[in-house]
PDB file of C-alpha atoms in Angstrom:
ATOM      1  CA  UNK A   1       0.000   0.000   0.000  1.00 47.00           C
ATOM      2  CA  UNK A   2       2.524   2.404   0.982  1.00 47.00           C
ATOM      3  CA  UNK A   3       4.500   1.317  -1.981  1.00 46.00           C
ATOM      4  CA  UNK A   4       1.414   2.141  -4.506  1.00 37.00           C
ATOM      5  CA  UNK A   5       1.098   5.686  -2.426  1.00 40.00           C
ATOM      6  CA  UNK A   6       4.645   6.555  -3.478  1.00 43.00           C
ATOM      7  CA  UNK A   7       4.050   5.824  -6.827  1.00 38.00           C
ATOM      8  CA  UNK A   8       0.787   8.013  -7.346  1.00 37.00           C
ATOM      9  CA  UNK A   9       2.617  10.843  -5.394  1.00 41.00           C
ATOM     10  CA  UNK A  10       5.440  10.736  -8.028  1.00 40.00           C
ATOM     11  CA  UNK A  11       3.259  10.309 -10.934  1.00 39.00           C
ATOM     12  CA  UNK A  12       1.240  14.043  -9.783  1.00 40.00           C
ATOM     13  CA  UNK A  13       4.321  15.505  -8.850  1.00 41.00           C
ATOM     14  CA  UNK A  14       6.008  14.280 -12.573  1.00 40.00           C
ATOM     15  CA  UNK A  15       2.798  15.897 -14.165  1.00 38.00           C
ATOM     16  CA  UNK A  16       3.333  19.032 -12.329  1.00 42.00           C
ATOM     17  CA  UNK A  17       6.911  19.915 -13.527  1.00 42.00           C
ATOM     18  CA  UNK A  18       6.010  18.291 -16.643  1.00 41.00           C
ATOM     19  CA  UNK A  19       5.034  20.655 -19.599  1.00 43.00           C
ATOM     20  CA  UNK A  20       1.588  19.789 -21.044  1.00 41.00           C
ATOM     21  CA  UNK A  21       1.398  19.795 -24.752  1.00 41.00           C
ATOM     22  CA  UNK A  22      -1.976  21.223 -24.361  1.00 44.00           C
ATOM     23  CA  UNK A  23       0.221  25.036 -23.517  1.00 64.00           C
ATOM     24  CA  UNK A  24       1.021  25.220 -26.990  1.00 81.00           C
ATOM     25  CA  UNK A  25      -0.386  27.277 -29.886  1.00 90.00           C
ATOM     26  CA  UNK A  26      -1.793  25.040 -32.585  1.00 94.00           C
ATOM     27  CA  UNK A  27      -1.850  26.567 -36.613  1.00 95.00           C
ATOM     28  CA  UNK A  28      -3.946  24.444 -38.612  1.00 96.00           C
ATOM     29  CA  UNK A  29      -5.943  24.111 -42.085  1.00 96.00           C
ATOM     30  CA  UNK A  30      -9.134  24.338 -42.448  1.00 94.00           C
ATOM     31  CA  UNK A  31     -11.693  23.774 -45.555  1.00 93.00           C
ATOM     32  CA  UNK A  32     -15.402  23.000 -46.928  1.00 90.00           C
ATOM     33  CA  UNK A  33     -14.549  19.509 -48.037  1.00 92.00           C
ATOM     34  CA  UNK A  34     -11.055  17.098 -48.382  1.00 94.00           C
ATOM     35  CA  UNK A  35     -12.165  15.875 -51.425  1.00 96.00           C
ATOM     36  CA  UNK A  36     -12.414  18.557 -54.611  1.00 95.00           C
ATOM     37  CA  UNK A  37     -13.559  18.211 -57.591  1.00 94.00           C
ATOM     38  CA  UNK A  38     -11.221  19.009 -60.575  1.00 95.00           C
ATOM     39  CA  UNK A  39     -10.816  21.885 -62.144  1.00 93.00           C
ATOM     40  CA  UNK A  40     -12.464  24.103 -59.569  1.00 92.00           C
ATOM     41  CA  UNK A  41     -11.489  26.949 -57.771  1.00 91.00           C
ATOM     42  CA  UNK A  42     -10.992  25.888 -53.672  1.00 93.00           C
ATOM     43  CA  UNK A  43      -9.560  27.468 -50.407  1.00 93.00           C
ATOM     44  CA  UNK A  44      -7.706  26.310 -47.207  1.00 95.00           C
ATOM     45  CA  UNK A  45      -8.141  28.748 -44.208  1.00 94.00           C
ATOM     46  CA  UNK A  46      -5.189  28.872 -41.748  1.00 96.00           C
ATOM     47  CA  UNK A  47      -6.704  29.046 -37.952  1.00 96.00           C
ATOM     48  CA  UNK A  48      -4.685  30.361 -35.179  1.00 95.00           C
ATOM     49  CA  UNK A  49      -5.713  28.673 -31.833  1.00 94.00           C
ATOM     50  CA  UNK A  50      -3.849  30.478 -28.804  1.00 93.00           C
ATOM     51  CA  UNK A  51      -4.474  27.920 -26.373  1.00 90.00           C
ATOM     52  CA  UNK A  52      -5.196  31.194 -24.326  1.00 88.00           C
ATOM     53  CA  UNK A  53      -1.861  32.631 -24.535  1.00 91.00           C
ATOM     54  CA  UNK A  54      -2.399  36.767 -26.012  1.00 93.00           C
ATOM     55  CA  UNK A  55      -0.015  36.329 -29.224  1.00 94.00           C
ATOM     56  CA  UNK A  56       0.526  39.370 -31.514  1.00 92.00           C
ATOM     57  CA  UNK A  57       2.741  37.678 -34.037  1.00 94.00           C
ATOM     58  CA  UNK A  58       2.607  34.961 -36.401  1.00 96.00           C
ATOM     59  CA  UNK A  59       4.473  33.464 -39.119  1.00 96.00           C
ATOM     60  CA  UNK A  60       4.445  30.539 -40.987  1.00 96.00           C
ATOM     61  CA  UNK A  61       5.577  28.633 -44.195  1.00 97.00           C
ATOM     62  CA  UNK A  62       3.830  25.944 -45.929  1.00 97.00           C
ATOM     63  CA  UNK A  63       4.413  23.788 -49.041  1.00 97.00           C
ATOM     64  CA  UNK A  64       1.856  22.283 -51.133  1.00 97.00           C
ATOM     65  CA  UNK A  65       1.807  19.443 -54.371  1.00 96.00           C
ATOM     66  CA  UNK A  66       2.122  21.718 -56.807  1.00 95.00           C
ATOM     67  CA  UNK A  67       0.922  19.049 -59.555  1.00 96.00           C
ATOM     68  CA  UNK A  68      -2.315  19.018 -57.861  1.00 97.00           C
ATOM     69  CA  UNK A  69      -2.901  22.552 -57.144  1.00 96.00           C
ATOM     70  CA  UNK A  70      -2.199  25.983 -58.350  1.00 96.00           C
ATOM     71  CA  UNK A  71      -1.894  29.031 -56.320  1.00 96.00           C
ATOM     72  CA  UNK A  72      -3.668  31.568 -57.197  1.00 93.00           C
ATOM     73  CA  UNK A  73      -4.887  34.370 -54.721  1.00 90.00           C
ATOM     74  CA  UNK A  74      -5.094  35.093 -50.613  1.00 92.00           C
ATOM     75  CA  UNK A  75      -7.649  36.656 -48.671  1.00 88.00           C
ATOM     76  CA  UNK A  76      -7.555  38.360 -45.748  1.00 86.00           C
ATOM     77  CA  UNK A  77     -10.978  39.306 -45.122  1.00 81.00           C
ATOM     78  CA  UNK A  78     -11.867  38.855 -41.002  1.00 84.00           C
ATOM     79  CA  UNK A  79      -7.987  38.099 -40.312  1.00 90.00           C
ATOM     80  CA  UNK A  80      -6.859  38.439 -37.023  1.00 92.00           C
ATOM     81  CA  UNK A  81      -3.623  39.929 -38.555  1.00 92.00           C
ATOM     82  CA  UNK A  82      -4.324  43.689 -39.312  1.00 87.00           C
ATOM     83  CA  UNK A  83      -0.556  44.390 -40.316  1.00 88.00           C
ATOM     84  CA  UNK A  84       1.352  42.200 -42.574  1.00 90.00           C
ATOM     85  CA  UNK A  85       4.886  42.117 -42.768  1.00 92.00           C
ATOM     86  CA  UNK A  86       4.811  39.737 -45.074  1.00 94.00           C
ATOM     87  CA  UNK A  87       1.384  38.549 -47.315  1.00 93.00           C
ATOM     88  CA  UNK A  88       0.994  34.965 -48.320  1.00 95.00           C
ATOM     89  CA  UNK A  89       3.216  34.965 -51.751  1.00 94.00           C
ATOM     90  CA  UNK A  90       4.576  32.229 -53.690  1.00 95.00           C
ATOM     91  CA  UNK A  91       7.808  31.000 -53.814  1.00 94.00           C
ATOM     92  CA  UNK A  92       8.074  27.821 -56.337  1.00 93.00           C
ATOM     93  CA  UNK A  93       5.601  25.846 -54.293  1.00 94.00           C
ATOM     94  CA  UNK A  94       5.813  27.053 -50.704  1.00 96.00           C
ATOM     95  CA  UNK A  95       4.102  29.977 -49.384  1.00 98.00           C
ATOM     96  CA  UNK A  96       5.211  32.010 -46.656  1.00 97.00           C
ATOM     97  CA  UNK A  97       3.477  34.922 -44.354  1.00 96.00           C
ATOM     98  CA  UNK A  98       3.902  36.860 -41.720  1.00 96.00           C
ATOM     99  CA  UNK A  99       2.033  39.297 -39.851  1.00 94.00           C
ATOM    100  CA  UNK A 100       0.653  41.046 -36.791  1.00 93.00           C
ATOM    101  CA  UNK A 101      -2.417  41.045 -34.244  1.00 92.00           C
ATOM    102  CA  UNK A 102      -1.793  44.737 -33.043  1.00 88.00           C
ATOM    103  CA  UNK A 103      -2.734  44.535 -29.402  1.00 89.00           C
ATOM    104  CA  UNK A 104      -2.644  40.935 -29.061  1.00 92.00           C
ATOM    105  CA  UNK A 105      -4.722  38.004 -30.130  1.00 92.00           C
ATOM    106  CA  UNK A 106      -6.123  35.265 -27.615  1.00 91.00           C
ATOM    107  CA  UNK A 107      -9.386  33.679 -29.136  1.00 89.00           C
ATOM    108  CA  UNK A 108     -12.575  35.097 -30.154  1.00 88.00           C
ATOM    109  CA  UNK A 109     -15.464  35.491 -27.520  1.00 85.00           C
ATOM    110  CA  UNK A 110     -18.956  33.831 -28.350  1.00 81.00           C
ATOM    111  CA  UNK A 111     -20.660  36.768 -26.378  1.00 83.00           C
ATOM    112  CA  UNK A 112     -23.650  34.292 -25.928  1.00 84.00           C
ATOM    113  CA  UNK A 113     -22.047  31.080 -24.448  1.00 84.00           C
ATOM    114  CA  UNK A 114     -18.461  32.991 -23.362  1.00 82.00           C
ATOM    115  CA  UNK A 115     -16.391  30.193 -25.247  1.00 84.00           C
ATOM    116  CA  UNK A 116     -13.596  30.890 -27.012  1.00 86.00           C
ATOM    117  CA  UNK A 117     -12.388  29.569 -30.907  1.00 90.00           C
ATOM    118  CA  UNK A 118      -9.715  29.902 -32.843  1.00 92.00           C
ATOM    119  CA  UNK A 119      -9.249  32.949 -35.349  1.00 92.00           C
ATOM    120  CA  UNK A 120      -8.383  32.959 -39.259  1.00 93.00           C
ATOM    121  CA  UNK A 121      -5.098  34.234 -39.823  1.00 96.00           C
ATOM    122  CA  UNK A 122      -5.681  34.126 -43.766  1.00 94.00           C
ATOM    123  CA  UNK A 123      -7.302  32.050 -46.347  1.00 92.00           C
ATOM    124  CA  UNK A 124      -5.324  30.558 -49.374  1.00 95.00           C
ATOM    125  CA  UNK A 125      -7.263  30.203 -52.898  1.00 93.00           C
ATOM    126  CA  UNK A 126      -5.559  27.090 -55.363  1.00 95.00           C
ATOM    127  CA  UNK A 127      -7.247  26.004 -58.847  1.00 95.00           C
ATOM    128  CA  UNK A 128      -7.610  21.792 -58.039  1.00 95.00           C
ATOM    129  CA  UNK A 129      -5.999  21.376 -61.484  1.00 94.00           C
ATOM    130  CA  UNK A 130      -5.332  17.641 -61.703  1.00 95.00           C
ATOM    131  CA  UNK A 131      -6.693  14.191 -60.255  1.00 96.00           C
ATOM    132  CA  UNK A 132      -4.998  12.937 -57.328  1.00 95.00           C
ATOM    133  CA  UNK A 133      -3.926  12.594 -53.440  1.00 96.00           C
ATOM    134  CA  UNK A 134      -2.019  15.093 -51.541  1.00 95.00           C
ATOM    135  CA  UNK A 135      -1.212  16.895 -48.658  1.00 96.00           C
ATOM    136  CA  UNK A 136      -0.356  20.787 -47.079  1.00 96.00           C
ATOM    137  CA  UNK A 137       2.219  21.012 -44.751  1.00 97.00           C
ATOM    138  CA  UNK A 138       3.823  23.715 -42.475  1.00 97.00           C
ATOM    139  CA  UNK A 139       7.609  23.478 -43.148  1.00 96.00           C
ATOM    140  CA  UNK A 140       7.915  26.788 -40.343  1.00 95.00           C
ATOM    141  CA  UNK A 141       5.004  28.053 -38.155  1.00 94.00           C
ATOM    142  CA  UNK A 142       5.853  30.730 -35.132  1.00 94.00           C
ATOM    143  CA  UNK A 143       3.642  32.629 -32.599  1.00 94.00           C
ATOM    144  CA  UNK A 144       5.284  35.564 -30.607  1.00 94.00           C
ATOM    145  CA  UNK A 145       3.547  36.553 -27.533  1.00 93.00           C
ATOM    146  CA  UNK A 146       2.267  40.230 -26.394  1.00 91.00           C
ATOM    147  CA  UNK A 147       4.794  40.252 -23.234  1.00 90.00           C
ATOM    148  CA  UNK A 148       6.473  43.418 -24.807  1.00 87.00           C
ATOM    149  CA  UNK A 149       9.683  40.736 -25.177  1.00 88.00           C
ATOM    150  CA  UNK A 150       8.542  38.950 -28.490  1.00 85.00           C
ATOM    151  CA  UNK A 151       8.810  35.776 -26.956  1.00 90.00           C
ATOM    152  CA  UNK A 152       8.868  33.033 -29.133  1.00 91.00           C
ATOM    153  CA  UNK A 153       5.838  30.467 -28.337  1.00 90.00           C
ATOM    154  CA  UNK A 154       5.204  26.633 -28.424  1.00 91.00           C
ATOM    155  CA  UNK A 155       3.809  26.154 -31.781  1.00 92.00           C
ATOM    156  CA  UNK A 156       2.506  22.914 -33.220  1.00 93.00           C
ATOM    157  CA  UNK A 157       1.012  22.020 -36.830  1.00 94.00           C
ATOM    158  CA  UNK A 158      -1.331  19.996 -38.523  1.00 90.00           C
ATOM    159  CA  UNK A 159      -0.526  18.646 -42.000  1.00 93.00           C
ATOM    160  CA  UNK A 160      -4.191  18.776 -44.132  1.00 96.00           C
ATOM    161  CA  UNK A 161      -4.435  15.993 -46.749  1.00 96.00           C
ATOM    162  CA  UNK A 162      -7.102  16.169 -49.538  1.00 96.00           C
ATOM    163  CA  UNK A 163      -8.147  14.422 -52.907  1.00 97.00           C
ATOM    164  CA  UNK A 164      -8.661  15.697 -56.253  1.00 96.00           C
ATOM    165  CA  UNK A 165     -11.561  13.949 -58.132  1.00 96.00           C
ATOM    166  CA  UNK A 166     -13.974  14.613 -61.452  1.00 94.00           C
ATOM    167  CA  UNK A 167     -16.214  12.871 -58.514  1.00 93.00           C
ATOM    168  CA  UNK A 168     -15.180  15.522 -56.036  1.00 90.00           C
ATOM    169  CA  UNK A 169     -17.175  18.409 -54.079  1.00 89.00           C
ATOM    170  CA  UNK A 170     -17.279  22.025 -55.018  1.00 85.00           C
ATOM    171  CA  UNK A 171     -16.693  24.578 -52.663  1.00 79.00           C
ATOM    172  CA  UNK A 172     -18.527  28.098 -52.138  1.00 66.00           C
ATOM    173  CA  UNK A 173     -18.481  30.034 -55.519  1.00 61.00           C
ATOM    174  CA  UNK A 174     -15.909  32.609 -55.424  1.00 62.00           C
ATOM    175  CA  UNK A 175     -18.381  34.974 -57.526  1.00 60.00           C
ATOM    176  CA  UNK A 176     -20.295  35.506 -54.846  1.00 68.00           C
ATOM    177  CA  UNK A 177     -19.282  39.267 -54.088  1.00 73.00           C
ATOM    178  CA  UNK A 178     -21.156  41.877 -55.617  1.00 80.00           C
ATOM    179  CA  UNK A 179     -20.829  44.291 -53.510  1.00 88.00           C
ATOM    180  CA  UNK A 180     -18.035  47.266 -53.818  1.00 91.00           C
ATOM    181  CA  UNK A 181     -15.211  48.125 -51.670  1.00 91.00           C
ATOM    182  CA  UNK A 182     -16.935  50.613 -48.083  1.00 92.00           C
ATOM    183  CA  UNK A 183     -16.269  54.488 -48.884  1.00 94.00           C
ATOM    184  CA  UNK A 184     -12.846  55.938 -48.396  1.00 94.00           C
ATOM    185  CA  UNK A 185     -11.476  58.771 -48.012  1.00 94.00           C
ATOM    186  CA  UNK A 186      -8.041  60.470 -49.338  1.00 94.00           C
ATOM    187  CA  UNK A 187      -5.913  62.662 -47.455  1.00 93.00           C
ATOM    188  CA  UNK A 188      -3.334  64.399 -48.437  1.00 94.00           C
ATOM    189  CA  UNK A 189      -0.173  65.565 -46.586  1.00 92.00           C
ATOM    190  CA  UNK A 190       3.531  66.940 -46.555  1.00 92.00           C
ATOM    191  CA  UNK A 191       6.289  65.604 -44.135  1.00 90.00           C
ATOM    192  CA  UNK A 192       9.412  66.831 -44.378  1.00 90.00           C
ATOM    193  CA  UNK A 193      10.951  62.956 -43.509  1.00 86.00           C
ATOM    194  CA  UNK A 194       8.954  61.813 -46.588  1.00 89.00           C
ATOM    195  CA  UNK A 195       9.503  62.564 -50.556  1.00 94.00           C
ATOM    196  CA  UNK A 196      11.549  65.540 -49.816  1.00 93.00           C
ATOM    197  CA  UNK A 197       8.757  67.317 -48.042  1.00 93.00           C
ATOM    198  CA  UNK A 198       6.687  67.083 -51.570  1.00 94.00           C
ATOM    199  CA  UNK A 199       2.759  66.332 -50.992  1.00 94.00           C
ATOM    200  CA  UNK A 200       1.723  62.748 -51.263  1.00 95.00           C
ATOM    201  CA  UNK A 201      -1.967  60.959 -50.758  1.00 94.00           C
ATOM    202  CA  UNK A 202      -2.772  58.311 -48.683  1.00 94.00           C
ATOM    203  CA  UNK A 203      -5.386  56.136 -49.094  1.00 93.00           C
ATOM    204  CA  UNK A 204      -7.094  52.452 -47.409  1.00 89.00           C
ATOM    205  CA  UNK A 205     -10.209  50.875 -48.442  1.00 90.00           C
ATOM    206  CA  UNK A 206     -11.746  48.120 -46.644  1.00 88.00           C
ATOM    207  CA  UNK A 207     -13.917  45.410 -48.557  1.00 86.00           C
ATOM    208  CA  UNK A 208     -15.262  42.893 -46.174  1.00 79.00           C
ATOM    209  CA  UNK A 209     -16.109  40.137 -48.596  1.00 79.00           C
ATOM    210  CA  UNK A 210     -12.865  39.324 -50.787  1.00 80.00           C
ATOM    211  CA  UNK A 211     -10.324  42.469 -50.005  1.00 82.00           C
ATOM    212  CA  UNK A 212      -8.951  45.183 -51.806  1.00 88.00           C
ATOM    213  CA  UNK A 213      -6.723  43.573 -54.917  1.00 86.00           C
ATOM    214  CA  UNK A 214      -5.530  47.517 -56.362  1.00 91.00           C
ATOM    215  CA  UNK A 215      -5.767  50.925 -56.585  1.00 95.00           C
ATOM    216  CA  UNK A 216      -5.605  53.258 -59.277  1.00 96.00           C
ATOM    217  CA  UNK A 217      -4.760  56.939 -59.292  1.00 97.00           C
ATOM    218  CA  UNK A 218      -6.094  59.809 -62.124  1.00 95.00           C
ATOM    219  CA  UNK A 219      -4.438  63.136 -61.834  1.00 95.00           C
ATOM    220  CA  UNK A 220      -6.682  65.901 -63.526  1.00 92.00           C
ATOM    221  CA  UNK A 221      -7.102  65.318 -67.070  1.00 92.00           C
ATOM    222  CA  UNK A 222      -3.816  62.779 -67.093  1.00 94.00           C
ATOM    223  CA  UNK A 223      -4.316  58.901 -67.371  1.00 94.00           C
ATOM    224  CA  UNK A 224      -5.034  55.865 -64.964  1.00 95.00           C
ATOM    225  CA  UNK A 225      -2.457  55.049 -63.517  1.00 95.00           C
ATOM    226  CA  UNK A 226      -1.772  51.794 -60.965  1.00 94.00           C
ATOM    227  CA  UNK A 227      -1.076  53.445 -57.458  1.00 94.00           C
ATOM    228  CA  UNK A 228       0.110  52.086 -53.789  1.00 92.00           C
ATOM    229  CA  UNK A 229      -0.166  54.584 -50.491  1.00 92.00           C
ATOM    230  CA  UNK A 230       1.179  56.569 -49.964  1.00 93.00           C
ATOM    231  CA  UNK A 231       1.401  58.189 -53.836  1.00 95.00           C
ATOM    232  CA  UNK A 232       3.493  60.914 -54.503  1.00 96.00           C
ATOM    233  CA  UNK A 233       1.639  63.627 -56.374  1.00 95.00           C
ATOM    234  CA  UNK A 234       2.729  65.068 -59.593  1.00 94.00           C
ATOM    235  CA  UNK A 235       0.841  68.184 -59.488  1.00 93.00           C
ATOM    236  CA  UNK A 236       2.637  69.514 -56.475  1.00 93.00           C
ATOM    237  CA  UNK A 237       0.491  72.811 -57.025  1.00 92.00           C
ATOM    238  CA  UNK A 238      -2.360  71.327 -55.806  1.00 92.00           C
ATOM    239  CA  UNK A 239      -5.010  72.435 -58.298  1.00 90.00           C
ATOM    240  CA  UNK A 240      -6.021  69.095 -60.075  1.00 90.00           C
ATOM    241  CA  UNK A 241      -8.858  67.105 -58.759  1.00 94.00           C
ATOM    242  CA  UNK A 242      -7.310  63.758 -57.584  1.00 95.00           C
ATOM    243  CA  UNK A 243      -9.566  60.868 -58.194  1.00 95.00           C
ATOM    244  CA  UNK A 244      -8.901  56.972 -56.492  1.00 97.00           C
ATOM    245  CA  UNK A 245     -10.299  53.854 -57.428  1.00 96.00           C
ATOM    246  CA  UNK A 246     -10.314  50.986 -54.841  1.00 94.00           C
ATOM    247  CA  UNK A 247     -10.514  47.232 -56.788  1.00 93.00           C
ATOM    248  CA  UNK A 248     -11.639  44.151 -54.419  1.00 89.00           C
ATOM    249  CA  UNK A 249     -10.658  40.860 -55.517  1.00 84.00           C
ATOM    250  CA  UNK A 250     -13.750  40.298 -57.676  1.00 83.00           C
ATOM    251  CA  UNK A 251     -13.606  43.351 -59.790  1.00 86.00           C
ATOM    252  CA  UNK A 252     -15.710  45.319 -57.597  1.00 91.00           C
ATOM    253  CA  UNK A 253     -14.710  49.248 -57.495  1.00 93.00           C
ATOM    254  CA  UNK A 254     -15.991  52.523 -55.353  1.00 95.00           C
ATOM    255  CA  UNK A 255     -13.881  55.421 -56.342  1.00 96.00           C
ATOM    256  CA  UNK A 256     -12.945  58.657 -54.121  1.00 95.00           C
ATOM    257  CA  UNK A 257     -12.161  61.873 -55.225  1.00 94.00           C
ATOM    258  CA  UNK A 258     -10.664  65.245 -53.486  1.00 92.00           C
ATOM    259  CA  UNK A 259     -10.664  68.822 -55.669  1.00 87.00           C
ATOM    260  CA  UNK A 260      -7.776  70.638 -54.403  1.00 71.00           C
ATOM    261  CA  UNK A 261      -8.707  73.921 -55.472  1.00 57.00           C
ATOM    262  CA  UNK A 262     -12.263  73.940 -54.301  1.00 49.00           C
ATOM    263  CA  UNK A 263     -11.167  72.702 -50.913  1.00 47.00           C
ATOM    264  CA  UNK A 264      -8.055  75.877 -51.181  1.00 46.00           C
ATOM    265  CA  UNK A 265     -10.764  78.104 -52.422  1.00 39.00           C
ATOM    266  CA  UNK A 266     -13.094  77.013 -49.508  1.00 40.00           C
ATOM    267  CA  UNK A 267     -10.675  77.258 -46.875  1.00 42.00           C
ATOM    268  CA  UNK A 268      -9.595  80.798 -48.043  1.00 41.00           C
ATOM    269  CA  UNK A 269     -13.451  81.867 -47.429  1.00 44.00           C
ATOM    270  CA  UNK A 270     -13.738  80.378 -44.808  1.00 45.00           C
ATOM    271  CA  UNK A 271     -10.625  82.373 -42.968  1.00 51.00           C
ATOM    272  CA  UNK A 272     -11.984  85.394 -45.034  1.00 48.00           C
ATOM    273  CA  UNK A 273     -15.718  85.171 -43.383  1.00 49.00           C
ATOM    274  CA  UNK A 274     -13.727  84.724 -39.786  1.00 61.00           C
ATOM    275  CA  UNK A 275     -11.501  87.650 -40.234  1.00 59.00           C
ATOM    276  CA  UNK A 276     -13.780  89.885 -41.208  1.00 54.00           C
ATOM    277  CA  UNK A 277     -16.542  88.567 -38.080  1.00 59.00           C
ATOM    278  CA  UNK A 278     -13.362  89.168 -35.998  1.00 63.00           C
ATOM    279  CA  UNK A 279     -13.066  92.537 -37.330  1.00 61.00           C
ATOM    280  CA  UNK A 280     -16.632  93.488 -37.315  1.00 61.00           C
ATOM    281  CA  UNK A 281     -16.589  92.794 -33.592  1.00 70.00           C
ATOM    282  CA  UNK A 282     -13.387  94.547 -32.763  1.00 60.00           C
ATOM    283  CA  UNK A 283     -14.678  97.704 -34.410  1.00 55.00           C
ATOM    284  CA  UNK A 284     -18.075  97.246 -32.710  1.00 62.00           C
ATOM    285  CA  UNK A 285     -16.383  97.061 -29.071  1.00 63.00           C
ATOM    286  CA  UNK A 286     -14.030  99.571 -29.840  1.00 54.00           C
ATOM    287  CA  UNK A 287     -17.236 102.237 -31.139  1.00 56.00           C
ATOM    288  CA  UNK A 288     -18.942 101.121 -27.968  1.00 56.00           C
ATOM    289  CA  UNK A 289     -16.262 101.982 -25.673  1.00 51.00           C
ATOM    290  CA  UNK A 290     -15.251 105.235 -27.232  1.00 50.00           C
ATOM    291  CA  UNK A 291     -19.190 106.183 -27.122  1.00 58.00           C
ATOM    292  CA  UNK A 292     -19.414 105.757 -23.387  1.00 58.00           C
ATOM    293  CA  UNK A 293     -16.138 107.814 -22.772  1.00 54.00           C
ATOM    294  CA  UNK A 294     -17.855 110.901 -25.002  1.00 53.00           C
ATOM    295  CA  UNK A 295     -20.735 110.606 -22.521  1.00 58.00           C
TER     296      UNK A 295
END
C-alpha cells in the first residue's frame, strides 16, 4: 500500500513539472470539403488557436503538391492579422506569411455562451488542377507573444491531406461578391521625412467580402495610372482634382475623389468670413467703448 502511495505521489508531482502539450499554440488548415472536384477553384483557411496565450505575431511557411494545385490568390478578409509584414506569396511551391495582431490576439469570444475559438489568420485560394492525393504542410510556423519581449511560443502544426476527383465536391463560388469596396477617403499631406517634403496621398479601403486587390490613381485630365499609399503627387500645385479607385478581388470598385482647389478656395473663405466677423466685432467694441467715454 505504501509502496502504490509513493508511486501516485510521483506520478502528480512528474505531471506538475512536466510541460503539457496542451500550452502550446496550434496553426492548422481548415476547408469545406477534403475531397475537390477538378478543375475548380478551392480554399484552405489557416486558424490560429492560442491555447489562451495573447499572441501578436505569427508566421508561418507551408508547401503544397504543386501538380495538384495551383496558387492563385489570398484573402484576408476577417484576419486576425491587421498588419502584414509579409502577405501569403509564392515562392516555387511554398508559401510564406507573416504578420501582426496589433494589441494581441487570444481567441474570439462567443458573447452568448463565453467560449472561445480559434481565429483565421488568412485564407489561401488554389485552382484543383489535376486528379490525385495530396497533402499541405507547415515546413515553419511561429507565434510571438504580447509580453512586450517577443517571446517566441510553443507552436505545433497539422498537416491537411485532400483528394482531387472529377467525382469531387465544389466549394462556395468565389463569384459571390457583388458588392463594392466601403467608402474611403483620401488625405493628403507633406512631411518633411517623406519625398523631400513634396505632398503625397494616402489612401485604405476596406472590402469585407474578398479584399482590396488595387488601386488606381487619375491626376486631372492625365491617365489611370496603378497606385500604392502613400502616392506621390505630380501636381505639387495642388489644383487638379485627384480621383482613387479601390478594386476588391472580384472586380468590384468605389472610387474617391478630393478637388484641391475647391477645398483651397473654400478654406480661403472660410478664414476670409472669420476675419472679417473678428473685425466686425473689434470695431463694434471699440465704437462702444469710445461712445461711453464721449458721454
Amino acid at each position: 500500500m505504501k509502496k502504490f502511495f509513493y508511486i501516485i505521489t510521483f506520478a502528480f508531482l512528474l505531471l506538475a513539472v512536466t510541460p503539457r502539450a496542451t500550452l502550446a499554440s496550434e496553426i492548422y488548415f481548415s476547408s469545406p470539403t477534403q475531397h475537390f472536384k477538378t478543375g475548380d477553384k478551392i480554399y484552405f483557411d489557416i486558424f490560429l488557436d492560442t491555447e489562451g496565450k495573447n499572441t501578436n505575431a505569427v508566421e508561418a511557411e507551408i508547401i503544397f503538391p504543386s501538380e495538384f494545385l495551383e496558387f492563385v490568390d489570398y484573402f484576408d478578409t476577417g484576419s486576425i492579422i491587421n498588419g502584414w509584414v509579409e502577405t501569403p506569396a509564392l515562392n516555387g511551391n511554398s508559401i510564406r506569411f507573416a504578420g501582426i495582431a496589433a494589441g494581441g490576439f487570444s481567441g474570439l469570444i462567443d458573447p452568448v455562451t463565453n467560449s472561445v475559438s480559434s481565429g483565421r489568420v488568412t485564407r489561401l485560394v488554389f485552382v484543383a488542377k489535376s486528379e490525385g492525393k495530396g497533402s499541405l504542410t507547415f515546413t515553419s510556423a511561429d507565434t510571438f507573444l504580447n509580453d512586450g519581449l517577443g517571446t517566441r511560443g510553443v507552436t505545433k502544426t497539422l498537416p491537411y491531406e485532400f483528394m482531387i476527383s472529377n467525382e469531387g465536391f465544389s466549394v462556395d463560388d468565389f463569384s459571390f461578391d457583388t458588392n463594392p469596396p466601403e467608402p474611403f477617403t483620401l488625405l493628403v499631406k507633406r512631411d518633411n521625412r517623406f519625398f523631400d517634403g513634396k505632398y503625397f496621398v494616402v489612401f485604405d479601403a476596406k472590402d469585407k467580402e474578398t479584399g482590396i486587390a488595387s488601386y488606381r490613381i487619375k491626376e486631372g485630365s492625365s491617365s489611370w495610372i496603378s497606385a500604392k499609399s502613400p502616392y506621390l503627387l505630380q501636381d505639387q500645385s495642388l489644383k487638379s482634382t485627384i480621383r482613387v479607385i479601390a478594386v476588391d478581388k472580384n472586380g468590384n470598385e468605389r472610387e474617391a475623389k478630393i478637388k484641391f482647389g475647391n477645398n483651397l478656395v473654400s478654406m480661403l473663405g472660410l478664414g476670409v468670413l472669420i476675419g472679417l466677423c473678428a473685425l466686425l466685432i473689434g470695431v463694434s467694441i471699440f465704437a462702444y467703448v469710445y461712445t461711453r467715454k464721449k458721454e
